[in-house]
Coordinates of C-alpha atoms and ligand atoms in Angstrom, one line a residue:
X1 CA 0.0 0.0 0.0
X2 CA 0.8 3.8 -0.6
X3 CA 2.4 5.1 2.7
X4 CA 0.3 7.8 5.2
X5 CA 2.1 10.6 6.3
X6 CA 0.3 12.0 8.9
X7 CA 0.0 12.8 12.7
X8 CA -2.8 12.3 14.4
X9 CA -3.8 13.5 18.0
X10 CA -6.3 11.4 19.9
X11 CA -8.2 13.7 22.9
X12 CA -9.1 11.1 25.2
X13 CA -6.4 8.9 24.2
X14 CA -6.7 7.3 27.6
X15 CA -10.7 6.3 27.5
X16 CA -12.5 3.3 26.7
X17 CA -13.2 3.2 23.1
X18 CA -9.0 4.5 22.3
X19 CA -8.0 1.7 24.4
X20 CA -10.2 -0.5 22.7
X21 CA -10.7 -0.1 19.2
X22 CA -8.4 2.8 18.2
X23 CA -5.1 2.0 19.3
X24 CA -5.5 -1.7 17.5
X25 CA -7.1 0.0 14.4
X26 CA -3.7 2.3 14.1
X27 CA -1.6 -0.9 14.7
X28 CA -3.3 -3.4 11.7
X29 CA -3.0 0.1 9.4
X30 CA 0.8 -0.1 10.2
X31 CA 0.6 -3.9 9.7
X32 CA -0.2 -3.4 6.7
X33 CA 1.7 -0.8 5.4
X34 CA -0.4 2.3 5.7
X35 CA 1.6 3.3 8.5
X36 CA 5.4 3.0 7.8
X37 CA 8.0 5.7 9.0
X38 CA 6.0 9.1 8.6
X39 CA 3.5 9.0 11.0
X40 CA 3.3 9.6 14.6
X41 CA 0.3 9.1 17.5
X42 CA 0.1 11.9 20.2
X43 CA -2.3 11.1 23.0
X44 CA -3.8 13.6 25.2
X45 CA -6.3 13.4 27.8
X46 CA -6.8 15.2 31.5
X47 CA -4.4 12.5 32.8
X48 CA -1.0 12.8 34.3
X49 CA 0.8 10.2 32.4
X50 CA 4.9 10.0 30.7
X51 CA 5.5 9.1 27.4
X52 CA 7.0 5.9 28.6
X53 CA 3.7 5.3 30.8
X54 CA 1.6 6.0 27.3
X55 CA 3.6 3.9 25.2
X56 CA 3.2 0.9 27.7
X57 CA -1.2 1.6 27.7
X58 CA -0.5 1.6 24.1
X59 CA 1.5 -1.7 24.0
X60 CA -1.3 -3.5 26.8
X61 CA -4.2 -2.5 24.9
X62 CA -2.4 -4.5 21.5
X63 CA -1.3 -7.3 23.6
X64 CA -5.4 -7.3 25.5
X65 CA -7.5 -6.6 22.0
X66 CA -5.4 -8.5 19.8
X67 CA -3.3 -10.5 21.4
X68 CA -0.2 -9.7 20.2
X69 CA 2.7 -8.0 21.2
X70 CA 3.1 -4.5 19.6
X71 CA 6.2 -3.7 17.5
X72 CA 8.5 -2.0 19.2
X73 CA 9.2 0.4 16.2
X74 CA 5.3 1.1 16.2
X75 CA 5.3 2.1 19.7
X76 CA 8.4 4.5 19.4
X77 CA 5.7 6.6 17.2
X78 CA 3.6 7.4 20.2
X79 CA 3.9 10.4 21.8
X80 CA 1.6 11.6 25.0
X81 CA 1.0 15.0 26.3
X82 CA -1.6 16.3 29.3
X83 CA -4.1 18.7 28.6
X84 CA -7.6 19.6 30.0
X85 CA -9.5 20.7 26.9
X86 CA -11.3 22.9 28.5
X87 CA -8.4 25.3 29.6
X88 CA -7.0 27.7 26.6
X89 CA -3.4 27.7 28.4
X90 CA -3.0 23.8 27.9
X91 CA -3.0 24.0 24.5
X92 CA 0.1 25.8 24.1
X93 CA 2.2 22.6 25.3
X94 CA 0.1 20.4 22.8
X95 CA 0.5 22.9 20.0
X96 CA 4.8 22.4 20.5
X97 CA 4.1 18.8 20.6
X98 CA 2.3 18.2 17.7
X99 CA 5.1 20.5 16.1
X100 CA 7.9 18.8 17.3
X101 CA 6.5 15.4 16.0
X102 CA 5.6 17.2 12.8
X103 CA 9.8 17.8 12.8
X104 CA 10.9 14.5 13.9
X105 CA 8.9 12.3 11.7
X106 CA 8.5 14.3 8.7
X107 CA 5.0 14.6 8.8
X108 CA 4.5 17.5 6.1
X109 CA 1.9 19.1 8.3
X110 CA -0.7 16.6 7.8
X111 CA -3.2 16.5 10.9
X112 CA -6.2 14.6 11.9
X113 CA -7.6 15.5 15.5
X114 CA -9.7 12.7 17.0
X115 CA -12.4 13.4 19.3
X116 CA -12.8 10.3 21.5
X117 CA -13.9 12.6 24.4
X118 CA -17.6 13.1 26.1
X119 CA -19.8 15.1 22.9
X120 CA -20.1 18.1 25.6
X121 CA -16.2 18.7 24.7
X122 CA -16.8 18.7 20.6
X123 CA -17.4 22.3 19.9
X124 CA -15.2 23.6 22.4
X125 CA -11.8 21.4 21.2
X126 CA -12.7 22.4 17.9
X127 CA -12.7 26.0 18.4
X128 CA -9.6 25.8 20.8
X129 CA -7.5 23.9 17.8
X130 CA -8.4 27.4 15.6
X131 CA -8.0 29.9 18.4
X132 CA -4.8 28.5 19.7
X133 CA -3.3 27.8 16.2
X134 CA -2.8 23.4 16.2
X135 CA -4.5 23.8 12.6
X136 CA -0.9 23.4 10.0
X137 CA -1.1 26.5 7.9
X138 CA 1.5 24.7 5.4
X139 CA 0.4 21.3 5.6
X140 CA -1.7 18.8 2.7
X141 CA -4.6 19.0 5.5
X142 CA -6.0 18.9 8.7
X143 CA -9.5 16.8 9.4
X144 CA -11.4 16.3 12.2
X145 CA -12.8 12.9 12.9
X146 CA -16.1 13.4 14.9
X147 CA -17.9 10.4 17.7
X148 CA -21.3 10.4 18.6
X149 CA -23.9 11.5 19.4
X150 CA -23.7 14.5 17.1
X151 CA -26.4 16.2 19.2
X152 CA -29.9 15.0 20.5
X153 CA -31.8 17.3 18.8
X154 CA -31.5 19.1 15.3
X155 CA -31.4 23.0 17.7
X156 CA -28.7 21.0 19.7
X157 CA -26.6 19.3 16.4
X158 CA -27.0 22.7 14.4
X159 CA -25.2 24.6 17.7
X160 CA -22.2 22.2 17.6
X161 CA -22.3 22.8 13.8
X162 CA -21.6 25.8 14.5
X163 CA -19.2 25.7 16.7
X164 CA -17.0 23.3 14.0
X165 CA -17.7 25.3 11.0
X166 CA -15.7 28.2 12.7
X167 CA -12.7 26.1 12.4
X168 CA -13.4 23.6 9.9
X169 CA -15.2 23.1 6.5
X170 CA -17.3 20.2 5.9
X171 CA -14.7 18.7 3.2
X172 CA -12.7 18.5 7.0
X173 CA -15.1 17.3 9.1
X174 CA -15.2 13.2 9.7
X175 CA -18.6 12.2 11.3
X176 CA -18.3 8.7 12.5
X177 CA -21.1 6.6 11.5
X178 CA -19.5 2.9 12.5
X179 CA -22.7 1.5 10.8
X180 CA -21.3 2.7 7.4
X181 CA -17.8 1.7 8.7
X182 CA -19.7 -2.5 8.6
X183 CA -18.7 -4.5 5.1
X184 CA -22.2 -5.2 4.0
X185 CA -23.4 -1.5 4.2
X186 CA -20.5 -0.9 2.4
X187 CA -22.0 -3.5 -0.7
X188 CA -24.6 -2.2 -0.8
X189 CA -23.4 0.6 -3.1
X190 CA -22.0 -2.3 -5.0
X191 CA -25.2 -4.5 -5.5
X192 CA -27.0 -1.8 -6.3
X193 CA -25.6 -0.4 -8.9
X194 CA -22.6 -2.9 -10.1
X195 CA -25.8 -5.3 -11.3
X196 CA -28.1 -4.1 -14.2
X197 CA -30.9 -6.8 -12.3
X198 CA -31.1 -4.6 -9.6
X199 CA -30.1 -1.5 -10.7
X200 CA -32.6 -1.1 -13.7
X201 CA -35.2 -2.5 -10.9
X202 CA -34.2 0.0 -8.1
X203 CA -37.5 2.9 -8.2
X204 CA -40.9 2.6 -7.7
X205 CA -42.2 0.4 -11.1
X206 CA -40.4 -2.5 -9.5
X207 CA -39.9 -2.2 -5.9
X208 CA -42.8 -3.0 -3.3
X209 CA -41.3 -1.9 -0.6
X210 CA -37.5 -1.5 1.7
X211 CA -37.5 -2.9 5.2
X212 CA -34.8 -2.0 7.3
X213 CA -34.5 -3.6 10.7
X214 CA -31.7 -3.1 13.1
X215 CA -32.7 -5.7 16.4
X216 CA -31.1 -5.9 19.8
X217 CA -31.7 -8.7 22.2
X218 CA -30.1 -7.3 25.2
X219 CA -32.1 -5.1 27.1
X220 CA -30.9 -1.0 28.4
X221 CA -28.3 -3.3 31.1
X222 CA -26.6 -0.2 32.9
X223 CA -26.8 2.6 30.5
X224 CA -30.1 3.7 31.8
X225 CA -28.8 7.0 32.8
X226 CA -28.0 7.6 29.1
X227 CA -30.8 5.9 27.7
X228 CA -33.5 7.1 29.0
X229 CA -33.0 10.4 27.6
X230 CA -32.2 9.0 24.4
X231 CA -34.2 5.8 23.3
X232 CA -34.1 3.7 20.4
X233 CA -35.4 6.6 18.5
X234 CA -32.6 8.9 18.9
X235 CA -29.6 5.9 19.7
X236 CA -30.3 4.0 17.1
X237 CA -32.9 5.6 14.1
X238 CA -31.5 8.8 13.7
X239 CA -28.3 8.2 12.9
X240 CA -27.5 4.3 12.0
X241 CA -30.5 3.3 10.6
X242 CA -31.5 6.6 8.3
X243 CA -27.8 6.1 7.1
X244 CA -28.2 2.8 5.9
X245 CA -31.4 4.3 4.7
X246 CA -29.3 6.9 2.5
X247 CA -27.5 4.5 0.8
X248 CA -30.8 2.6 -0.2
X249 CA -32.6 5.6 -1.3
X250 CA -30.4 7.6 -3.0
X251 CA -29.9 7.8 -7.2
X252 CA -26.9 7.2 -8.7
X253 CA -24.1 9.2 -8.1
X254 CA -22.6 11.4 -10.9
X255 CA -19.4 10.1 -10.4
X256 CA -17.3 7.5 -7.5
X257 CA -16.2 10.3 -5.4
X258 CA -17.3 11.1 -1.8
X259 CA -18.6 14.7 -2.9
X260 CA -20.5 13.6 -5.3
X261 CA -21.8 10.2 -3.2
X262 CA -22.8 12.5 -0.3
X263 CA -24.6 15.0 -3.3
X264 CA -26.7 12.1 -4.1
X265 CA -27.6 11.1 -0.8
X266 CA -28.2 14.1 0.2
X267 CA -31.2 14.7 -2.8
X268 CA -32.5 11.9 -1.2
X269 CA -32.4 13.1 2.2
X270 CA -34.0 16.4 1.2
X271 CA -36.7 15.0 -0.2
X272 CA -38.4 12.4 2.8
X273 CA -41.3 13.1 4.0
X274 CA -41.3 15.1 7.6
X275 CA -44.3 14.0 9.5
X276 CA -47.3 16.6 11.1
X277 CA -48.2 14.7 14.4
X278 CA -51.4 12.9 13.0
X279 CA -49.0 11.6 10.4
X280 CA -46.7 10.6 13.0
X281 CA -48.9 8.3 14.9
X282 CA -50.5 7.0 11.6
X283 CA -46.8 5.9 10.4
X284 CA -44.8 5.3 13.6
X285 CA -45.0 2.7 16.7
X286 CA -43.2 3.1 19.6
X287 CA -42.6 -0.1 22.1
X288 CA -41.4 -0.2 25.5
X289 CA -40.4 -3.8 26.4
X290 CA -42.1 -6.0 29.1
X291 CA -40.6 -9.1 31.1
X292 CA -39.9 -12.2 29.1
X293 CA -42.7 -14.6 28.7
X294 CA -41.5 -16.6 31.7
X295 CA -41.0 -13.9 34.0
X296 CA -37.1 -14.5 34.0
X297 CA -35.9 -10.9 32.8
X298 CA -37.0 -7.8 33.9
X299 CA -39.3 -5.3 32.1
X300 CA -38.1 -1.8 31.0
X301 CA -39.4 0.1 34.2
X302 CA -37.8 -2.5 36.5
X303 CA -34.6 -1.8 35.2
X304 CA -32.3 -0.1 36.9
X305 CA -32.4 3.7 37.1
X306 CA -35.1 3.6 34.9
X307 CA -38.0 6.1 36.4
X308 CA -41.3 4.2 37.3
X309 CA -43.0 6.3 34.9
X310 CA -40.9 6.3 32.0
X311 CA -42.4 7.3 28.3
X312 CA -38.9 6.1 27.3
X313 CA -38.8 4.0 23.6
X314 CA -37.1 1.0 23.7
X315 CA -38.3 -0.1 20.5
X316 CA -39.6 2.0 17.0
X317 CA -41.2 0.8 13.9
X318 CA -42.1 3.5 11.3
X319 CA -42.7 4.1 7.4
X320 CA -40.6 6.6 5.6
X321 CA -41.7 8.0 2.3
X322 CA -39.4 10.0 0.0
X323 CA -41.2 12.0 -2.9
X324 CA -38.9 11.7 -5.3
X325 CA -39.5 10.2 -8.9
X326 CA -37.5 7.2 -8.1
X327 CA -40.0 6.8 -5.0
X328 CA -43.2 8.0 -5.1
X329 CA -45.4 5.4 -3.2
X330 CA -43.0 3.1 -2.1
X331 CA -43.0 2.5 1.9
X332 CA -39.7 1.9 3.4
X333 CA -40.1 0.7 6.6
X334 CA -37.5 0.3 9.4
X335 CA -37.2 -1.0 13.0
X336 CA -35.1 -1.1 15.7
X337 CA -35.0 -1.9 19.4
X338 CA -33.6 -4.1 22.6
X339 CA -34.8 -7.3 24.2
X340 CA -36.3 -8.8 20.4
X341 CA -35.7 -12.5 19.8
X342 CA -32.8 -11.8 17.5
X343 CA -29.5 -9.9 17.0
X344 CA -29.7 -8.7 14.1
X345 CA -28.9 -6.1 10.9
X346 CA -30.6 -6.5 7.7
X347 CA -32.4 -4.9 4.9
X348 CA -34.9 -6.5 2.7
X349 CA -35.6 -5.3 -0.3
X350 CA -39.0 -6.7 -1.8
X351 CA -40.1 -6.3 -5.4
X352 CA -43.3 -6.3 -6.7
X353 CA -44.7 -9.5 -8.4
X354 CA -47.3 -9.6 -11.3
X355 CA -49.9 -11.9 -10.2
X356 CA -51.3 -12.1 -13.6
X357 CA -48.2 -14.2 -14.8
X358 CA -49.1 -17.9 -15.9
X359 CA -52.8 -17.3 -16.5
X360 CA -53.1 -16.0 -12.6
X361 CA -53.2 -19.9 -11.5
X362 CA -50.1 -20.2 -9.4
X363 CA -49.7 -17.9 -6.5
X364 CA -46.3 -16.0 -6.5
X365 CA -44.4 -14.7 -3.8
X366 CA -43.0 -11.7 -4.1
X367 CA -39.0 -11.4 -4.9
X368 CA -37.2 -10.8 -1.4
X369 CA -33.7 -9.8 -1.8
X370 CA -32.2 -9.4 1.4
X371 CA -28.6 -7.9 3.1
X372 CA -27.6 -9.4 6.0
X373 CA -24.8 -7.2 7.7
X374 CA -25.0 -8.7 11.4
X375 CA -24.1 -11.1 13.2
X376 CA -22.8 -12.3 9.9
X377 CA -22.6 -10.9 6.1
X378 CA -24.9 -12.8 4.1
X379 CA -27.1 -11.7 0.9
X380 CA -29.8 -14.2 -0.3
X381 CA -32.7 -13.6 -3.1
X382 CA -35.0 -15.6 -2.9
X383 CA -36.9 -15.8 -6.9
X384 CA -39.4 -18.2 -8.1
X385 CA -39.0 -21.1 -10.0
X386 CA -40.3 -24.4 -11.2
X387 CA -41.5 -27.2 -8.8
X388 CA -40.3 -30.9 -9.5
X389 CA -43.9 -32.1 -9.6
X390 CA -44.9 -33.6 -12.9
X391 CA -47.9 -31.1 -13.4
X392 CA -47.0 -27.3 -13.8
X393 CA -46.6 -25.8 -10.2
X394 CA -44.0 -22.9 -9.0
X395 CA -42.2 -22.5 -5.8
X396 CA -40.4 -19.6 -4.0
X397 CA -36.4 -20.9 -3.7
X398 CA -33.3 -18.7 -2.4
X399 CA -30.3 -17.9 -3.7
X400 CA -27.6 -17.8 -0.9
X401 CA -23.9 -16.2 -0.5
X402 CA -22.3 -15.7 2.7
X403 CA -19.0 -13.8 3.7
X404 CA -16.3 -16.6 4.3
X405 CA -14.1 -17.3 7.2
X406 CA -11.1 -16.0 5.0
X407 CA -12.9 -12.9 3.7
X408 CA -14.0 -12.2 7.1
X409 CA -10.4 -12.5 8.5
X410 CA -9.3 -9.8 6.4
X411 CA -12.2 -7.3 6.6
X412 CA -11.2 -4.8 8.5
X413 CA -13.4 -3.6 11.2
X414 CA -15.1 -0.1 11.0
X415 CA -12.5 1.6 13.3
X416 CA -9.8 0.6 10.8
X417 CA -11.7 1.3 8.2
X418 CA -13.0 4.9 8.8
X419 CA -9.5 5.8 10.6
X420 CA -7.9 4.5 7.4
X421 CA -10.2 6.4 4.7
X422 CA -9.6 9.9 7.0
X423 CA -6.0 9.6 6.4
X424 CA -6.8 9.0 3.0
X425 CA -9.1 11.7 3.1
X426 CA -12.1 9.8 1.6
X427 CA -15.4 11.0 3.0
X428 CA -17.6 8.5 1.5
X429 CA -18.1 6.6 4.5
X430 CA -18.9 9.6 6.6
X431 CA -22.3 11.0 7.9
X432 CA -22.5 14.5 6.3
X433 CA -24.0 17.6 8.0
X434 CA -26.8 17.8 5.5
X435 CA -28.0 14.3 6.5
X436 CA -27.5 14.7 10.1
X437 CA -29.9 17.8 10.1
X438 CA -32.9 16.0 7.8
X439 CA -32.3 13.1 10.3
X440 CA -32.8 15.3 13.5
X441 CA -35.8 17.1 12.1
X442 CA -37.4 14.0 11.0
X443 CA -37.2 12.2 14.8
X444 CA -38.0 15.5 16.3
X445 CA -41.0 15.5 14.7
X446 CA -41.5 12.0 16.4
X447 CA -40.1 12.8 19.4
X448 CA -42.5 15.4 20.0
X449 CA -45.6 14.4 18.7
X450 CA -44.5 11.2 21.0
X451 CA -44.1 13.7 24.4
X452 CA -47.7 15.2 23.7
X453 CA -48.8 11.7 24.1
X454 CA -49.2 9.4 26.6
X455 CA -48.6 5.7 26.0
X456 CA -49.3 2.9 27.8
X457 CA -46.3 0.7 28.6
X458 CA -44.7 -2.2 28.4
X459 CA -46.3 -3.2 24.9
X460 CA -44.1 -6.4 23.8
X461 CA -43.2 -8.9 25.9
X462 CA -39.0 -9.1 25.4
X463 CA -37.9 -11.9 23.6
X464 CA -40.4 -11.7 21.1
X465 CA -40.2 -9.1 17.5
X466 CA -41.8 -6.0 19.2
X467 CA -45.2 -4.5 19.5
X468 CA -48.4 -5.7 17.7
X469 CA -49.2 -2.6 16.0
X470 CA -45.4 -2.7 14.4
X471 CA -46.9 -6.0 12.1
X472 CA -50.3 -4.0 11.8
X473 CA -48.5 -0.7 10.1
X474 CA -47.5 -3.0 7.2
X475 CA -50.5 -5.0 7.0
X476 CA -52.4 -1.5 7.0
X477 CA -50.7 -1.1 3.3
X478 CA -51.0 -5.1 2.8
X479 CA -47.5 -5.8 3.3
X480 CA -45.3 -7.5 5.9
X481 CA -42.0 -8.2 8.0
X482 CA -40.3 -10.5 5.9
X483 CA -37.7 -11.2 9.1
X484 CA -39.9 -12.8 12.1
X485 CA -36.6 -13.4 14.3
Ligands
NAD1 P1 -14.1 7.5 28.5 O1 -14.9 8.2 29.6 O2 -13.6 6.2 28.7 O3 -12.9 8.5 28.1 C1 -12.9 9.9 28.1 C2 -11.6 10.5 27.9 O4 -11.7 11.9 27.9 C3 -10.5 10.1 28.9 O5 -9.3 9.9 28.3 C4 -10.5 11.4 29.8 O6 -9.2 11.6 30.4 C5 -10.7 12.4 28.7 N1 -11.2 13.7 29.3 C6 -12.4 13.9 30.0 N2 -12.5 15.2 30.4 C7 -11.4 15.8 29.9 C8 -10.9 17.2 30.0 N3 -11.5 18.1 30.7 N4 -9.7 17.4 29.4 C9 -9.0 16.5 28.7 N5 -9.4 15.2 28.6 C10 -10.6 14.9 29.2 O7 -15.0 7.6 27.2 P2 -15.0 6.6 25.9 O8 -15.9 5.5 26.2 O9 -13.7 6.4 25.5 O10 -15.8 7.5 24.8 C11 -15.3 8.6 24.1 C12 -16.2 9.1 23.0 O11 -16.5 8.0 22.1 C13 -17.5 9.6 23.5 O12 -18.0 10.6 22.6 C14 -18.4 8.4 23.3 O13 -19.8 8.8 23.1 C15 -17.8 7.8 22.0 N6 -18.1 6.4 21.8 C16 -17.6 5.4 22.7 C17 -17.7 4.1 22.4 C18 -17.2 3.1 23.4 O14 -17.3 1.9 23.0 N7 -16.6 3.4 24.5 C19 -18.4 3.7 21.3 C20 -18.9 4.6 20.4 C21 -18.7 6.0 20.7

């Protein structure tokens, strides 16, 4: 591979998620060769720590994520300095630092800041890395590579917008989606439009209708502080689901580059449907799990920390409609939520079947073409063909290909993957701020149609596919879940 040159400085280099999935994402990119000599890791964080003492975090979180031990010549590219990010005067030391390491491993003045810190901190690093001067006036770039949640609400995301478009442009900004980061949301792009069969088909003359379903069997565990506030609605809808959403709905893109990928998405994000709050409760369902049927697990309100009287959504079914050409008519409906009866990420794509075909005597199913992303990558179509029966009859079969154990073990995971295309500066996997804002004003809409109402909860009993009403929004337009768990 092409080398990187590039330093990049992870605030809160000493959490959870560095420790976990960045630090062994930087090592398999130097495994591999995307890392060689001209590149160098700074760490930062509120701690009091040595260089030494950061270099041996670095090496244990190797050795405990990926069992290995770290290369020492990998290691001698990490580089730690304390600051609190909320103090002006700490950035100063940083800002030598990162110039220093820009001197000692030739790093041309290429930057990427990571912001593995608490979202509170977003805005204010971002204006602080402008004010205090870390941005390289001389270098190829600098890009900032964002975490979630990118606010709670679109007035909330559009003031840390704000705040990051002082100091960065969007063509800068990296907004981490790990959904789009997974392999199979990544093929979709290439099923789509790589075969004529289902790109010619792709619009509203052939396609019935998109399910999208991204199911949970664990229930809120000890995040209830957290969740609460948020639900599925905002943890899970409004920014993984409705961007594996974008990549279903959007035309084709004028040409392969990020600009012109997040163009076309964007068209498509303009144009869904924003609900009034009649339309809200005629297209969405919100759940709120129950105990198991045998009484073993614990309902939603008996959860820890979870108020008695909590409106709080641990489940969502709705219908989005995008009035586009391509569109017009065609439900896509999505899901999400804890304690179902399967793990799962899929997308199910069902086309529309002429019932008319052999003289109207043999019932058809419909084609199902479906994306399986988790817990493992799998597509399968299922198409109708001929019975072995002597006399004329048809019957539904499926077409199946799964991700093998070799391609799996060189996938990388979406860390690697969306630390690797920042360096390369290749937005395509990236939420983009145009999307984000639709998305907000979309589940606000929900979210407070929702809070004018009261519901009466629990509504699915956990372990099973949600709420009854979720199976009667589809049958409403005569459709249905094709995944039952
Ligand atoms: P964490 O609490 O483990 O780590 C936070 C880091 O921020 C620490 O290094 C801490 O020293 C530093 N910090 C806090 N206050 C500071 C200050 N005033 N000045 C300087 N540094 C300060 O958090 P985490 O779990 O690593 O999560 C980091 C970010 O990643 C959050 O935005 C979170 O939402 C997101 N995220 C985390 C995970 C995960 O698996 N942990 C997954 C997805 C997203």
């Amino acid at each position: 591979p092409k080398e990187i040159t590039t330093l990049v400085t992870f605030f809160g280099a000493t959490g959870d998620l560095a420790k976990r999935k960045l630090f062994p994402s930087v090592y398999n990119l130097y495994k591999k060769g995307f890392l060689q000599e001209h590149f160098a890791i700074l760490g930062t964080s509120r701690q009091e720590m040595t260089t030494e003492e950061f270099q041996a975090f670095v090496s244990d979180s190797i050795k405990e994520f990926m069992n290995e031990d770290a290369d020492a010549d990998f290691i001698r590219h990490f580089d730690y300095e304390k600051a609190d990010i909320t103090v002006a005067a700490d950035y100063a030391p940083l800002k030598a630092k990162i110039e220093k390491l820009d001197q000692d491993f030739a790093l041309k003045g290429n930057r990427i800041f990571y912001m593995s810190i608490a979202p509170r901190f977003f805005g204010t690093v971002a204006q602080y890395l402008k004010s205090e001067e870390l941005l390289s006036t001389d270098g190829e770039f600098n890009r900032l590579m964002i975490e979630k949640p990118f606010g709670v609400s679109f007035e909330t995301a559009e003031k840390l917008q704000n705040e990051l478009s002082d100091a960065f442009s969007e063509d800068q900004v990296y907004r981490i989606d790990h959904y789009l980061g997974k392999e199979m949301v990544q093929n979709i792009a290439t099923l789509r439009f790589g075969n004529p069969i289902f790109n010619n088909a792709w619009n509203k003359d052939y396609i019935d209708n998109i399910q999208v379903t991204l199911s949970e069997t664990l229930g809120v565990e000890d995040r209830a502080g957290y969740y609460d506030t948020a639900g599925a609605l905002r943890d899970m809808i409004q920014n993984h689901t409705m961007q594996v959403v974008g990549w279903l709905a959007m035309d084709e893109p004028t040409e392969w580059t990020d600009t012109a990928i997040r163009e076309a998405k964007n068209k498509a994000f303009n144009a869904l449907k924003i609900y009034t709050p009649e339309e809200v409760a005629e297209n969405f369902v919100r759940g709120q799990y129950g105990p198991d049927a045998d009484n073993t697990q614990n309902g939603y309100l008996q959860e820890k920390d979870v108020p008695a009287d909590s409106q709080n959504n641990t489940y969502v079914a709705g219908k989005l409609e995008f009035a586009t050409d391509r569109w017009n008519g065609v439900p896509f409906y999505i899901r999400s939520g804890k304690r179902l009866a399967a793990k799962t990420t899929r997308i199910d794509v069902v086309f529309k079947q002429d019932a008319n075909i052999f003289n109207g005597a043999q019932p058809l199913e419909k084609n199902v073409l479906s994306i399986i992303v988790d817990p493992e990558g799998k597509i399968e179509y299922s198409i109708i063909a001929k019975d072995t029966t002597p006399e004329f009859k048809t019957r539904p079969i499926t077409l199946e290909w799964k991700v093998s154990a070799e391609d799996k073990a060189q996938t990388p995971e979406p860390y690697e993957r969306m630390i690797h295309d920042t360096m390369d500066g290749n937005g395509s996997n990236f939420a983009d701020w145009n999307g984000v804002a639709v998305a907000w004003k979309f589940v606000d809409a929900i979210q407070s149609a929702w809070d004018a109402t009261h519901q009466e909860f629990p509504n699915y009993v956990s372990g099973s596919m949600g709420p009854v009403a979720a199976d009667e929004l589809l049958a409403r337009d005569g459709h249905k879940w094709i995944y039952e768990g």
